[in-house]
Short mmCIF file of C-alpha atoms in Angstrom, two decimals:
data_model
loop_
_atom_site.label_atom_id
_atom_site.label_comp_id
_atom_site.label_asym_id
_atom_site.label_seq_id
_atom_site.Cartn_x
_atom_site.Cartn_y
_atom_site.Cartn_z
CA MET U 1 -2.55 22.70 19.35
CA SER U 2 -5.38 23.87 19.23
CA GLY U 3 -8.65 20.80 19.35
CA PRO U 4 -9.88 20.27 15.96
CA THR U 5 -13.77 22.12 15.46
CA LYS U 6 -16.89 19.99 14.67
CA GLN U 7 -16.83 21.02 11.27
CA GLU U 8 -13.00 19.35 10.95
CA LEU U 9 -14.29 16.55 12.70
CA GLU U 10 -17.51 16.12 10.44
CA ARG U 11 -15.25 16.76 7.25
CA TRP U 12 -12.45 14.56 8.42
CA LEU U 13 -14.45 11.17 9.42
CA GLN U 14 -16.00 11.77 5.75
CA VAL U 15 -12.85 11.27 4.52
CA ALA U 16 -12.07 8.33 7.20
CA ARG U 17 -14.98 6.58 5.80
CA ASP U 18 -14.21 6.99 2.32
CA ALA U 19 -10.79 5.93 2.67
CA ALA U 20 -12.35 3.06 4.64
CA ALA U 21 -14.96 2.03 2.26
CA ALA U 22 -11.35 1.92 -0.63
CA ALA U 23 -9.30 0.03 1.05
CA GLY U 24 -12.94 -2.53 1.20
CA GLY U 25 -12.60 -2.84 -2.03
CA ILE U 26 -8.94 -3.76 -2.52
CA ILE U 27 -9.41 -5.57 0.29
CA ALA U 28 -12.74 -7.64 -0.64
CA ARG U 29 -10.96 -7.87 -4.23
CA HIS U 30 -7.50 -9.92 -2.98
CA ALA U 31 -10.36 -12.36 -1.50
CA ALA U 32 -11.92 -13.71 -4.09
CA GLU U 33 -9.15 -13.70 -6.45
CA GLY U 34 -6.71 -15.24 -3.66
CA VAL U 35 -3.73 -13.63 -1.95
CA ALA U 36 -0.20 -15.36 -1.02
CA GLU U 37 0.72 -15.31 2.95
CA GLU U 38 4.44 -13.15 3.32
CA ARG U 39 6.08 -12.43 6.92
CA LYS U 40 7.35 -9.97 7.81
CA ALA U 41 10.26 -9.98 10.27
CA ASP U 42 8.31 -10.06 13.88
CA ASP U 43 7.00 -13.35 11.44
CA SER U 44 3.32 -11.34 11.41
CA PRO U 45 1.68 -12.74 7.93
CA VAL U 46 1.49 -9.81 5.85
CA THR U 47 -0.42 -10.04 2.76
CA ILE U 48 -0.71 -7.42 -0.52
CA ALA U 49 -3.40 -6.47 -0.47
CA ASP U 50 -2.30 -4.67 3.28
CA ARG U 51 0.13 -2.93 1.85
CA GLU U 52 -2.27 -2.06 -1.72
CA ALA U 53 -5.01 -0.89 1.79
CA GLU U 54 -2.60 1.13 3.58
CA GLN U 55 -1.46 3.50 0.22
CA ALA U 56 -5.43 3.78 -0.64
CA ILE U 57 -5.53 5.45 2.41
CA LYS U 58 -2.33 7.89 3.31
CA GLU U 59 -3.61 8.98 -0.49
CA ILE U 60 -7.76 10.02 0.39
CA ILE U 61 -5.75 11.56 3.59
CA SER U 62 -3.85 13.25 2.67
CA ALA U 63 -4.99 15.16 -0.26
CA ALA U 64 -7.97 15.85 1.50
CA CYS U 65 -5.51 16.81 5.22
CA PRO U 66 -2.21 18.51 4.05
CA GLY U 67 0.21 18.98 6.85
CA HIS U 68 -1.22 15.29 9.06
CA GLY U 69 0.77 13.08 10.31
CA PHE U 70 0.84 9.11 9.39
CA LEU U 71 1.54 5.75 11.23
CA GLY U 72 1.09 3.14 9.66
CA GLU U 73 1.26 -0.86 10.15
CA GLU U 74 2.55 -1.44 7.02
CA PHE U 75 4.20 1.32 6.04
CA GLY U 76 5.52 3.70 9.29
CA ALA U 77 5.98 6.53 10.93
CA GLN U 78 5.97 9.75 7.91
CA GLN U 79 5.45 13.82 9.91
CA ALA U 80 5.09 11.63 13.54
CA ASP U 81 5.12 14.97 15.12
CA ALA U 82 2.70 16.88 13.05
CA ASP U 83 -0.55 18.23 15.41
CA PHE U 84 -3.15 15.20 13.25
CA VAL U 85 -1.33 11.98 13.25
CA TRP U 86 -3.66 9.24 11.59
CA LEU U 87 -2.98 6.00 13.04
CA ILE U 88 -4.32 3.56 10.26
CA ASP U 89 -4.09 -0.63 10.93
CA PRO U 90 -5.65 -1.14 7.23
CA LEU U 91 -6.36 -4.71 7.14
CA ASP U 92 -6.71 -5.81 11.24
CA GLY U 93 -6.96 -9.14 11.14
CA THR U 94 -4.87 -10.38 8.67
CA LYS U 95 -4.67 -14.01 9.90
CA SER U 96 -8.57 -14.38 9.82
CA PHE U 97 -8.34 -13.33 6.54
CA VAL U 98 -5.65 -15.28 4.84
CA ARG U 99 -7.57 -18.14 6.94
CA GLY U 100 -10.93 -17.11 4.58
CA TYR U 101 -12.95 -15.88 7.85
CA PRO U 102 -14.57 -13.23 7.93
CA PHE U 103 -12.97 -11.57 11.99
CA TYR U 104 -10.60 -8.77 9.58
CA SER U 105 -11.30 -5.01 9.36
CA THR U 106 -10.01 -1.94 8.31
CA GLN U 107 -9.20 0.16 11.49
CA ILE U 108 -8.60 4.15 11.61
CA ALA U 109 -7.91 6.45 13.36
CA LEU U 110 -7.29 10.25 13.89
CA ARG U 111 -5.02 10.78 16.92
CA HIS U 112 -4.07 15.22 17.95
CA GLY U 113 -1.94 15.25 21.21
CA GLU U 114 -3.17 12.59 23.24
CA ASN U 115 -6.14 12.73 22.95
CA ILE U 116 -7.79 10.05 19.25
CA VAL U 117 -10.37 12.72 18.11
CA LEU U 118 -11.70 10.36 15.11
CA GLY U 119 -12.75 6.79 15.04
CA VAL U 120 -13.83 4.72 11.98
CA SER U 121 -13.92 0.60 12.11
CA ALA U 122 -14.58 -0.97 8.70
CA ALA U 123 -15.60 -4.39 8.13
CA PRO U 124 -18.17 -4.70 5.33
CA GLN U 125 -17.33 -8.75 5.19
CA VAL U 126 -19.41 -8.82 7.65
CA GLY U 127 -22.28 -5.61 6.82
CA GLU U 128 -21.08 -3.71 10.02
CA THR U 129 -18.57 0.60 10.29
CA ALA U 130 -18.85 1.26 13.34
CA TRP U 131 -17.27 5.38 13.59
CA ALA U 132 -16.70 8.13 16.18
CA THR U 133 -15.73 11.60 17.02
CA ARG U 134 -15.09 13.19 20.01
CA GLY U 135 -18.11 14.61 21.66
CA GLY U 136 -20.67 13.31 18.85
CA GLY U 137 -21.10 9.23 19.65
CA ALA U 138 -21.17 6.43 17.99
CA PHE U 139 -22.89 5.09 15.07
CA LEU U 140 -23.05 2.11 13.50
CA ASN U 141 -23.96 1.71 10.58
CA GLY U 142 -25.60 5.20 10.55
CA ARG U 143 -27.14 4.87 13.83
CA GLN U 144 -25.76 5.99 16.74
CA ILE U 145 -25.33 3.00 19.71
CA GLN U 146 -25.34 3.47 22.85
CA VAL U 147 -23.79 -0.03 25.52
CA SER U 148 -25.68 -2.28 27.87
CA GLU U 149 -27.24 -1.17 31.17
CA THR U 150 -26.12 -4.78 32.47
CA THR U 151 -25.01 -3.74 36.70
CA GLU U 152 -23.71 -7.14 37.72
CA VAL U 153 -21.34 -9.93 36.91
CA SER U 154 -23.25 -12.68 36.57
CA GLN U 155 -25.69 -11.18 34.23
CA ALA U 156 -22.90 -9.76 32.24
CA THR U 157 -21.57 -11.58 28.58
CA LEU U 158 -17.93 -10.99 28.49
CA SER U 159 -15.46 -11.36 25.34
CA GLY U 160 -11.63 -12.43 25.21
CA GLY U 161 -8.91 -12.33 22.41
CA ASN U 162 -5.76 -11.95 22.23
CA LEU U 163 -5.55 -13.99 26.04
CA ALA U 164 -2.14 -14.81 25.11
CA THR U 165 0.72 -12.88 28.03
CA LEU U 166 -2.22 -12.95 30.46
CA ALA U 167 -2.74 -16.82 30.60
CA ALA U 168 0.87 -16.89 31.29
CA SER U 169 1.10 -15.32 34.02
CA PRO U 170 -0.79 -17.84 37.11
CA ALA U 171 -2.19 -15.41 38.93
CA SER U 172 -3.93 -13.18 36.11
CA TRP U 173 -5.19 -16.21 34.39
CA SER U 174 -6.30 -18.60 37.10
CA ALA U 175 -8.65 -14.74 37.91
CA TYR U 176 -10.16 -14.43 34.80
CA GLY U 177 -10.84 -18.11 34.95
CA GLU U 178 -13.16 -16.96 37.53
CA LEU U 179 -14.80 -14.52 36.23
CA VAL U 180 -15.45 -16.98 32.91
CA GLN U 181 -17.11 -19.66 35.17
CA GLN U 182 -18.76 -16.62 37.13
CA VAL U 183 -20.23 -14.48 33.89
CA HIS U 184 -23.33 -15.02 32.22
CA ARG U 185 -21.88 -15.68 29.04
CA GLY U 186 -18.37 -16.14 27.88
CA ARG U 187 -17.35 -16.01 24.36
CA GLY U 188 -13.88 -14.41 22.40
CA TYR U 189 -15.52 -13.38 19.44
CA GLY U 190 -12.35 -11.36 19.17
CA ASP U 191 -10.60 -8.63 16.97
CA PHE U 192 -13.41 -5.67 15.32
CA TYR U 193 -16.61 -7.60 16.41
CA HIS U 194 -16.35 -8.01 19.84
CA TYR U 195 -15.59 -4.38 20.05
CA HIS U 196 -18.68 -3.45 17.41
CA LEU U 197 -20.93 -5.78 19.61
CA LEU U 198 -19.77 -4.36 23.24
CA ALA U 199 -20.45 -0.54 21.83
CA SER U 200 -23.94 -1.25 20.94
CA GLY U 201 -25.17 -3.52 23.58
CA ARG U 202 -25.04 -6.31 22.13
CA ILE U 203 -22.34 -8.16 25.03
CA ASP U 204 -21.10 -6.09 27.56
CA ALA U 205 -17.65 -6.65 28.35
CA VAL U 206 -14.10 -7.38 25.99
CA VAL U 207 -10.73 -8.60 27.80
CA GLU U 208 -7.16 -8.49 25.39
CA SER U 209 -3.37 -9.34 26.79
CA ASP U 210 -2.05 -8.87 23.62
CA LEU U 211 -2.37 -5.63 21.20
CA ASN U 212 -1.33 -2.74 19.77
CA ILE U 213 -2.82 1.50 19.24
CA LEU U 214 -2.83 0.31 15.98
CA ASP U 215 -6.11 -2.70 16.83
CA ILE U 216 -7.55 -0.37 18.71
CA ALA U 217 -7.56 3.18 18.64
CA ALA U 218 -11.00 3.86 16.52
CA LEU U 219 -12.32 1.51 18.69
CA SER U 220 -12.03 2.71 22.06
CA LEU U 221 -12.96 6.18 20.96
CA ILE U 222 -16.62 3.61 19.94
CA VAL U 223 -17.01 2.30 22.75
CA GLU U 224 -16.33 5.63 25.61
CA GLU U 225 -18.35 7.80 22.68
CA ALA U 226 -21.38 4.74 23.61
CA GLY U 227 -20.49 5.28 27.44
CA GLY U 228 -18.42 2.56 27.31
CA ARG U 229 -15.28 2.36 29.21
CA PHE U 230 -12.23 1.49 27.76
CA THR U 231 -8.82 1.37 29.44
CA THR U 232 -5.85 -0.88 29.42
CA LEU U 233 -6.39 -4.10 32.10
CA ALA U 234 -4.02 -2.50 35.07
CA GLY U 235 -7.00 0.81 34.20
CA HIS U 236 -4.65 3.37 32.50
CA ARG U 237 -5.35 5.51 29.47
CA PRO U 238 -3.80 3.63 26.45
CA GLY U 239 -0.91 5.55 25.02
CA LEU U 240 0.43 4.68 21.90
CA ASP U 241 2.61 1.80 24.20
CA VAL U 242 -0.42 -0.15 24.77
CA SER U 243 -0.67 -4.04 24.73
CA THR U 244 -3.52 -4.84 27.06
CA ALA U 245 -7.20 -4.04 26.93
CA LEU U 246 -10.51 -3.95 29.14
CA ALA U 247 -13.33 -2.75 27.69
CA SER U 248 -16.86 -2.73 29.36
CA ASN U 249 -19.86 -1.06 29.63
CA GLY U 250 -18.78 1.24 32.15
CA ARG U 251 -20.85 0.18 34.98
CA LEU U 252 -19.00 -3.32 35.52
CA HIS U 253 -15.94 -1.04 35.09
CA ASP U 254 -14.52 -0.94 38.42
CA GLU U 255 -14.88 -5.20 39.50
CA LEU U 256 -13.68 -6.39 36.50
CA LEU U 257 -10.94 -4.46 36.95
CA ALA U 258 -10.48 -6.19 40.74
CA ARG U 259 -11.67 -9.37 39.89
CA LEU U 260 -8.28 -9.87 36.93
CA GLY U 261 -6.47 -8.08 39.16
CA TRP U 262 -3.61 -7.45 36.07
CA THR U 263 0.16 -6.37 37.23
CA GLY U 264 1.82 -5.67 34.10
CA ARG U 265 2.20 -1.53 33.46
CA HIS U 266 0.60 -0.98 30.22
#
């Protein structure tokens, strides 16, 4: 199973960006018209915008990349044993979308074996699209980006996302609370946005305990290609079963892992 060439990655990146733009147009139209929220079997929200956006993404990628597989938020797996599998969350942050605040995005990543080799994170409603290819650097709106050079926790800005599972562990919640007291600034930007901030050097670390691979596949590569680190709270490489995340500028990562002391598996 040979890896993709630089030329293939560049071509597929453009396909992914085109697919994200098409999804963004669909999402913007439904945002203007208003949508009704439905509930999936797991009680998470879904709208017609989610479904139409994922279908558009798959049609564009399928036409350009025959033989590739898909794992999508709304329509599940298709040819999931293919050498190349696209991971798609067409509208990550549906709750935000339905409530009318802008922390939602389209997430598209390409997985080859165990590696994410391409990622696009598009949020046109806030004017930001980030992307990366393995070994090719990370970009935000066409400008190459880098993580910060902060080396001291006391000077760091930390953003927390979904933290329900962390909060359910008294020891972990206490450790997180102590960390929030010790950093320069604690915030909760959430969803895609704090990873964009991290990768572009505007904040220094992100903690989340309730997510899945479709939420962060593209973002993990963007952070890494910007010079940062992205692991689970236990310090492991994110896999398909990932449920927690610690992302940082890399310089703070080991200390943050030690301070949080997470004992969960993923």
